[in-house]
Amino acid sequence: MTDASDRLKPALADRYTIERELGSGGMATVYLAQDLKHERQVAIKVLRQELAAALGAERFHQEIKIAANLHHPHILPLYDSGEADGFLYYVMPYEEGQSLRDKLAKEGELPVPEAVRILRDVVDALSHAHKHNVVHRDIKPDNVMLSERHALVTDFGVAKAVSEATGAQKLTTEGVALGTPAYMAPEQAAADPHIDHRADIYAVGVIAYELLTGRTPFVGNTQQELLAAHVTQTPDPVTKYRESVPPSLAELVMKCLEKKAADRWQTAEELLPQLEALATPSGGVTPTGTSPINRVAKHRWMMAGGTVGVAIVVAVIAVLAAIPRGSGVRLDPNHVVVAEFRNETGDPSLDQFGSRVGHWITQGLQAAAIPVTPWDLALEAWEYVESEAEERRVRDRIIALAEETGAGIVISGALYRVGTDSIEVQVSMVDALNGGLLGSVGPVRGIGTSESEIIANVQQQVMAFAALRFDESLSDWADAVGEPPTYDAYQAFSEGQSRQWSGEYEEAEREYRRASQLAPTWAQPRIRLVVVLSNRQRPFEADSVLRVLEGFGERLTPYERAAVMARRARLQGDRVAYYRYVRRAGALAPGSPDEFNVAVGAWRLRNRPAEAVEVLEAIDPERGWAREWFGYWEVMVGSLRNLGMHREALEVITRGCQLHPDRTRSCLGLRARELAALGDVDEVKRVLDILEAEPDVQSNPSGLVFPVEVLHVDGLDDVERDVLESVLEWFANRPLGEASSMDYRFWYGKALYLDGRNDDAFSVVDALVDDFPDDVRSRGFRGFICASSGDSAQALEDARWLEDYEWLGAFGDQTSYWRTVIAGALGDRERVAELLRDADTWWDWANASFSIELDPLRDYPEFQELMRPKG
């Protein structure tokens, strides 16, 4: 401790315990201290003694009192101020974040979205201060604190007090920095006595210039050179030092830096919407850490709490589009307004906390692209409603706020003290039509030592909750799932879902794992991860994730419990249990992907294609998750095919492919298969010619072989051979790099077998088994080829391997399928009959109607009965 701090420590001992010095500047030294009364850490700024002497206690208290009345989420609040043993000091919250100066020193120029976000917060704070006739006069990176993803402006009132009480010239000659030359407006540099709020606008321009380019507009060896540059020199365009700055942003910055105050943005309130527009997707800059979402507001709301840093009680109400009774004001059910939160703690130092909560929630909803009334307008409307309520002209403040803003959803709440050091924040979402409370969740409690951390946690929770219900792919069934505890976790989950629907399973797995790490107690990412791992033939990893989910116990919702049990049954190959549980999950969450899974189960597992069609027809394939999922069309086409409705299947393919122009390979393969079933050979050839030219067909050439199998089953041998020759030519002409994948080699082996080239087919599939010894499909097909070629020893060896295989498969025992076709090719009718007696527990009806390996079974009465659709 310095001599000054040694004197300060006893002077403040009755209220604060000084712990250490945090830093010092031209006007003050900052100490970390413990607030004894409120048991919290604070930052105490102590003015330099020469400055305190020139200023005087009375003038200091007068200006500090003005600053203390500024309540805004981007203004660091003032807790206390005073005089002690000749020291003038003021007390603020201790924020563990860094200053903007520290960030610039470490990183230099910032990413454009991050720079815009910081500028927006600073200008938002200035807009509030200027409305209350407070000009900062020393806006610079040192006076901007960064907490979480938000910026807080500090030291309002200090520069003004110093300037007006002592005069710039005297302080400068005494070595005290009044303002900061690098950020001074020309009128400040010229000591103009008539400085107004537009000086702060100029300083914002300097900060913006530095955030975007890593340097201030002017550089000088002395303070005098810098001051002269502000008055006389024109700054270089921002784009000279960074060409990637968007033109609209560059123009905004340069307008802030106009020499004449009359040529700048005239108010912070005028500048703020420009920055907010730049900070939204339509403005060309996406906020850091967020991604825009295309959402449709839904009518079921429910809130869940998290576990970090704050107690949150959340109650959520749906709103229907309607006109409130007697109001004459039409409310928008897709629009939200946030009210100022009430302070019920009894602690006046928390009065501004409620405003900060409301503001940060509003900004969070804006970042999530959820329609919400801007905070300034919401606050103005709320203050009007409060004044009307005081005059007893308003009975229900929430409904009045809705009518004032036209928002159908109102978010409001209150702050409560729990014990001596915890804060509880209650968040409610109200139906503006009925004004009723739908429900609540919580509370979750934490230590309230950092207000910004608490508010950030509330913001994350509300953003996650609201986004879940504005997400068109989730909103129909959002009530059935547990709530994501943070918006970041929701974003990762949403990205994983989008990747999954697009068939990008590796990327989906990565995002689901990230969401699970961000929200370890949220079940949904893990439930989806199990599906992805199962689809990628990784059963043991899927089992590991399922064990974690099963340990969640009562934390799972009824829908989630049914979904987990369905995944366990699927992994074990118990299709009867899977179908039972997935039907339960679909009933508990109408509109969810599990409703689609009911159709999958009816078609593939229960041989009930008509039921599958009925379920699918109840799902709108052009909205929500189904809009992104081409699998919807594949299941619909497969169900119609098993019903023999091939022309109807072609119509469905046409519609599905119009909606999914990126799925050309799948569309062509499905079309060729149905055309083959209709015997339209010329069209089959034309479609296959197009399919062969597709750049990604080598990754899964099943679409080339399936139509040949269909022609073969229908007995069109001559036509089959004509088409097959073209397909085999395509396989033979593939470069070596394209011919190495598992799918390529398996389907090449099938094509060779269809051509009667059993030895060549065996060579291809035998090498495939050597490279992928645990692949059931390859092992089973090799056994079938050997059985068909008279090599019973190898066929029986493969059948025994299949019988001993540990994993039953995703939708049943795939090994039983291949054991059955091997037995059929060996002519073992007794074994075939034995296996087929239990076939309804393991058979997959997806492609069974035309697979070539089923040829030896087609005259079995048991097989014919098995293949007959049951519904």
Tab-separated table of N, CA and C in Angstrom, residues 307-383:
chain	number	residue	atom	x	y	z
A	307	THR	N	-29.102	-23.275	-13.158
A	307	THR	CA	-28.475	-23.606	-11.898
A	307	THR	C	-27.348	-22.670	-11.529
A	308	VAL	N	-27.093	-21.621	-12.321
A	308	VAL	CA	-25.905	-20.833	-12.086
A	308	VAL	C	-26.257	-19.429	-11.667
A	309	GLY	N	-25.734	-18.975	-10.538
A	309	GLY	CA	-25.569	-17.565	-10.237
A	309	GLY	C	-26.779	-16.802	-9.786
A	310	VAL	N	-28.004	-17.310	-9.907
A	310	VAL	CA	-29.149	-16.466	-9.573
A	310	VAL	C	-30.365	-17.330	-9.371
A	311	ALA	N	-31.277	-16.845	-8.554
A	311	ALA	CA	-32.532	-17.553	-8.400
A	311	ALA	C	-33.498	-17.004	-9.405
A	312	ILE	N	-34.078	-17.876	-10.211
A	312	ILE	CA	-34.986	-17.432	-11.253
A	312	ILE	C	-36.293	-18.184	-11.126
A	313	VAL	N	-37.350	-17.457	-10.947
A	313	VAL	CA	-38.667	-18.075	-10.979
A	313	VAL	C	-39.306	-17.598	-12.256
A	314	VAL	N	-39.638	-18.504	-13.135
A	314	VAL	CA	-40.130	-18.094	-14.437
A	314	VAL	C	-41.529	-18.626	-14.657
A	315	ALA	N	-42.424	-17.729	-14.983
A	315	ALA	CA	-43.772	-18.159	-15.329
A	315	ALA	C	-44.080	-17.649	-16.706
A	316	VAL	N	-44.683	-18.467	-17.537
A	316	VAL	CA	-44.826	-18.117	-18.933
A	316	VAL	C	-46.242	-18.331	-19.420
A	317	ILE	N	-46.711	-17.372	-20.225
A	317	ILE	CA	-48.088	-17.445	-20.689
A	317	ILE	C	-48.128	-17.343	-22.201
A	318	ALA	N	-49.010	-18.109	-22.817
A	318	ALA	CA	-49.227	-17.984	-24.252
A	318	ALA	C	-50.210	-16.872	-24.513
A	319	VAL	N	-50.126	-16.333	-25.730
A	319	VAL	CA	-51.065	-15.280	-26.080
A	319	VAL	C	-51.654	-15.570	-27.441
A	320	LEU	N	-52.944	-15.359	-27.598
A	320	LEU	CA	-53.615	-15.570	-28.871
A	320	LEU	C	-53.852	-14.228	-29.539
A	321	ALA	N	-53.836	-14.227	-30.859
A	321	ALA	CA	-54.094	-12.979	-31.571
A	321	ALA	C	-55.538	-12.569	-31.342
A	322	ALA	N	-55.710	-11.438	-30.701
A	322	ALA	CA	-57.059	-10.983	-30.379
A	322	ALA	C	-57.027	-9.537	-29.954
A	323	ILE	N	-58.183	-8.950	-29.819
A	323	ILE	CA	-58.316	-7.594	-29.307
A	323	ILE	C	-58.745	-7.684	-27.860
A	324	PRO	N	-57.958	-7.124	-26.924
A	324	PRO	CA	-58.374	-7.184	-25.531
A	324	PRO	C	-59.763	-6.596	-25.351
A	325	ARG	N	-60.497	-7.196	-24.453
A	325	ARG	CA	-61.881	-6.788	-24.244
A	325	ARG	C	-61.970	-5.307	-23.903
A	326	GLY	N	-62.664	-4.591	-24.704
A	326	GLY	CA	-62.943	-3.194	-24.410
A	326	GLY	C	-61.800	-2.240	-24.686
A	327	SER	N	-60.626	-2.757	-25.078
A	327	SER	CA	-59.486	-1.849	-25.225
A	327	SER	C	-59.456	-1.171	-26.578
A	328	GLY	N	-59.938	-1.864	-27.609
A	328	GLY	CA	-59.868	-1.302	-28.950
A	328	GLY	C	-58.482	-1.357	-29.547
A	329	VAL	N	-57.509	-1.992	-28.865
A	329	VAL	CA	-56.138	-2.078	-29.351
A	329	VAL	C	-55.852	-3.507	-29.781
A	330	ARG	N	-55.394	-3.673	-31.003
A	330	ARG	CA	-55.079	-5.019	-31.481
A	330	ARG	C	-53.667	-5.367	-31.036
A	331	LEU	N	-53.546	-6.503	-30.394
A	331	LEU	CA	-52.253	-6.968	-29.917
A	331	LEU	C	-51.642	-7.941	-30.919
A	332	ASP	N	-50.333	-7.880	-31.048
A	332	ASP	CA	-49.597	-8.756	-31.951
A	332	ASP	C	-49.104	-9.969	-31.159
A	333	PRO	N	-49.627	-11.161	-31.428
A	333	PRO	CA	-49.219	-12.330	-30.640
A	333	PRO	C	-47.777	-12.733	-30.876
A	334	ASN	N	-47.152	-12.186	-31.908
A	334	ASN	CA	-45.764	-12.513	-32.225
A	334	ASN	C	-44.792	-11.465	-31.705
A	335	HIS	N	-45.272	-10.579	-30.839
A	335	HIS	CA	-44.423	-9.468	-30.394
A	335	HIS	C	-44.339	-9.466	-28.869
A	336	VAL	N	-43.163	-9.120	-28.362
A	336	VAL	CA	-42.885	-9.130	-26.931
A	336	VAL	C	-42.537	-7.723	-26.467
A	337	VAL	N	-42.932	-7.387	-25.251
A	337	VAL	CA	-42.463	-6.167	-24.600
A	337	VAL	C	-42.000	-6.546	-23.198
A	338	VAL	N	-40.947	-5.895	-22.734
A	338	VAL	CA	-40.376	-6.178	-21.419
A	338	VAL	C	-40.577	-4.977	-20.519
A	339	ALA	N	-41.097	-5.213	-19.320
A	339	ALA	CA	-41.315	-4.140	-18.345
A	339	ALA	C	-40.102	-4.011	-17.430
A	340	GLU	N	-40.013	-2.870	-16.761
A	340	GLU	CA	-38.980	-2.674	-15.748
A	340	GLU	C	-39.305	-3.568	-14.548
A	341	PHE	N	-38.303	-4.267	-14.036
A	341	PHE	CA	-38.526	-5.194	-12.936
A	341	PHE	C	-38.603	-4.444	-11.602
A	342	ARG	N	-39.500	-4.885	-10.727
A	342	ARG	CA	-39.683	-4.250	-9.423
A	342	ARG	C	-38.584	-4.676	-8.453
A	343	ASN	N	-38.159	-3.754	-7.613
A	343	ASN	CA	-37.185	-4.048	-6.563
A	343	ASN	C	-37.932	-4.302	-5.264
A	344	GLU	N	-38.030	-5.566	-4.888
A	344	GLU	CA	-38.715	-5.949	-3.654
A	344	GLU	C	-37.719	-6.353	-2.566
A	345	THR	N	-36.449	-5.960	-2.723
A	345	THR	CA	-35.420	-6.374	-1.766
A	345	THR	C	-35.367	-5.480	-0.536
A	346	GLY	N	-35.905	-4.255	-0.647
A	346	GLY	CA	-35.756	-3.294	0.439
A	346	GLY	C	-34.412	-2.610	0.445
A	347	ASP	N	-33.578	-2.876	-0.555
A	347	ASP	CA	-32.240	-2.286	-0.642
A	347	ASP	C	-32.251	-1.233	-1.752
A	348	PRO	N	-32.214	0.059	-1.407
A	348	PRO	CA	-32.282	1.111	-2.444
A	348	PRO	C	-31.145	1.027	-3.457
A	349	SER	N	-30.013	0.449	-3.060
A	349	SER	CA	-28.894	0.366	-4.009
A	349	SER	C	-29.207	-0.548	-5.185
A	350	LEU	N	-30.290	-1.338	-5.061
A	350	LEU	CA	-30.679	-2.239	-6.151
A	350	LEU	C	-31.813	-1.661	-6.997
A	351	ASP	N	-32.149	-0.380	-6.785
A	351	ASP	CA	-33.272	0.217	-7.510
A	351	ASP	C	-33.094	0.123	-9.019
A	352	GLN	N	-31.875	0.354	-9.486
A	352	GLN	CA	-31.656	0.342	-10.939
A	352	GLN	C	-31.480	-1.066	-11.494
A	353	PHE	N	-31.362	-2.045	-10.603
A	353	PHE	CA	-31.175	-3.429	-11.036
A	353	PHE	C	-32.317	-3.864	-11.950
A	354	GLY	N	-33.544	-3.501	-11.566
A	354	GLY	CA	-34.702	-3.919	-12.351
A	354	GLY	C	-34.681	-3.390	-13.764
A	355	SER	N	-34.202	-2.149	-13.921
A	355	SER	CA	-34.103	-1.583	-15.262
A	355	SER	C	-33.052	-2.323	-16.083
A	356	ARG	N	-31.953	-2.655	-15.440
A	356	ARG	CA	-30.899	-3.379	-16.153
A	356	ARG	C	-31.383	-4.755	-16.604
A	357	VAL	N	-32.116	-5.441	-15.734
A	357	VAL	CA	-32.643	-6.760	-16.111
A	357	VAL	C	-33.527	-6.644	-17.345
A	358	GLY	N	-34.479	-5.692	-17.304
A	358	GLY	CA	-35.377	-5.525	-18.441
A	358	GLY	C	-34.646	-5.186	-19.714
A	359	HIS	N	-33.642	-4.328	-19.605
A	359	HIS	CA	-32.907	-3.898	-20.794
A	359	HIS	C	-32.111	-5.064	-21.389
A	360	TRP	N	-31.439	-5.807	-20.548
A	360	TRP	CA	-30.624	-6.911	-21.061
A	360	TRP	C	-31.501	-8.002	-21.657
A	361	ILE	N	-32.637	-8.273	-21.058
A	361	ILE	CA	-33.550	-9.254	-21.651
A	361	ILE	C	-33.990	-8.774	-23.029
A	362	THR	N	-34.320	-7.495	-23.140
A	362	THR	CA	-34.730	-6.942	-24.434
A	362	THR	C	-33.634	-7.102	-25.467
A	363	GLN	N	-32.408	-6.765	-25.086
A	363	GLN	CA	-31.303	-6.886	-26.038
A	363	GLN	C	-31.061	-8.348	-26.422
A	364	GLY	N	-31.226	-9.255	-25.453
A	364	GLY	CA	-31.062	-10.665	-25.768
A	364	GLY	C	-32.090	-11.145	-26.773
A	365	LEU	N	-33.340	-10.728	-26.594
A	365	LEU	CA	-34.386	-11.124	-27.535
A	365	LEU	C	-34.129	-10.532	-28.913
A	366	GLN	N	-33.611	-9.295	-28.954
A	366	GLN	CA	-33.266	-8.694	-30.240
A	366	GLN	C	-32.172	-9.500	-30.920
A	367	ALA	N	-31.165	-9.913	-30.144
A	367	ALA	CA	-30.069	-10.694	-30.720
A	367	ALA	C	-30.562	-12.031	-31.252
A	368	ALA	N	-31.610	-12.578	-30.636
A	368	ALA	CA	-32.175	-13.856	-31.091
A	368	ALA	C	-33.205	-13.671	-32.195
A	369	ALA	N	-33.336	-12.446	-32.703
A	369	ALA	CA	-34.259	-12.143	-33.810
A	369	ALA	C	-35.710	-12.387	-33.420
A	370	ILE	N	-36.037	-12.200	-32.146
A	370	ILE	CA	-37.411	-12.313	-31.669
A	370	ILE	C	-38.019	-10.914	-31.630
A	371	PRO	N	-39.174	-10.684	-32.233
A	371	PRO	CA	-39.758	-9.338	-32.263
A	371	PRO	C	-40.003	-8.819	-30.847
A	372	VAL	N	-39.392	-7.699	-30.507
A	372	VAL	CA	-39.510	-7.137	-29.165
A	372	VAL	C	-39.459	-5.611	-29.255
A	373	THR	N	-40.230	-4.948	-28.431
A	373	THR	CA	-40.235	-3.490	-28.400
A	373	THR	C	-38.881	-2.986	-27.926
A	374	PRO	N	-38.234	-2.018	-28.632
A	374	PRO	CA	-36.960	-1.473	-28.163
A	374	PRO	C	-37.073	-0.963	-26.726
A	375	TRP	N	-35.984	-1.086	-25.986
A	375	TRP	CA	-36.045	-0.811	-24.551
A	375	TRP	C	-36.449	0.629	-24.247
A	376	ASP	N	-35.911	1.583	-24.987
A	376	ASP	CA	-36.253	2.980	-24.702
A	376	ASP	C	-37.763	3.198	-24.814
A	377	LEU	N	-38.372	2.619	-25.858
A	377	LEU	CA	-39.811	2.783	-26.028
A	377	LEU	C	-40.578	2.022	-24.951
A	378	ALA	N	-40.078	0.836	-24.612
A	378	ALA	CA	-40.744	0.043	-23.576
A	378	ALA	C	-40.682	0.753	-22.229
A	379	LEU	N	-39.514	1.316	-21.926
A	379	LEU	CA	-39.354	2.008	-20.641
A	379	LEU	C	-40.217	3.255	-20.585
A	380	GLU	N	-40.265	3.967	-21.699
A	380	GLU	CA	-41.111	5.163	-21.750
A	380	GLU	C	-42.580	4.785	-21.552
A	381	ALA	N	-43.009	3.702	-22.209
A	381	ALA	CA	-44.390	3.248	-22.046
A	381	ALA	C	-44.652	2.795	-20.614
A	382	TRP	N	-43.680	2.105	-20.019
A	382	TRP	CA	-43.847	1.623	-18.650
A	382	TRP	C	-43.952	2.795	-17.659
A	383	GLU	N	-43.113	3.809	-17.853
A	383	GLU	CA	-43.176	4.971	-16.961
A	383	GLU	C	-44.525	5.674	-17.082
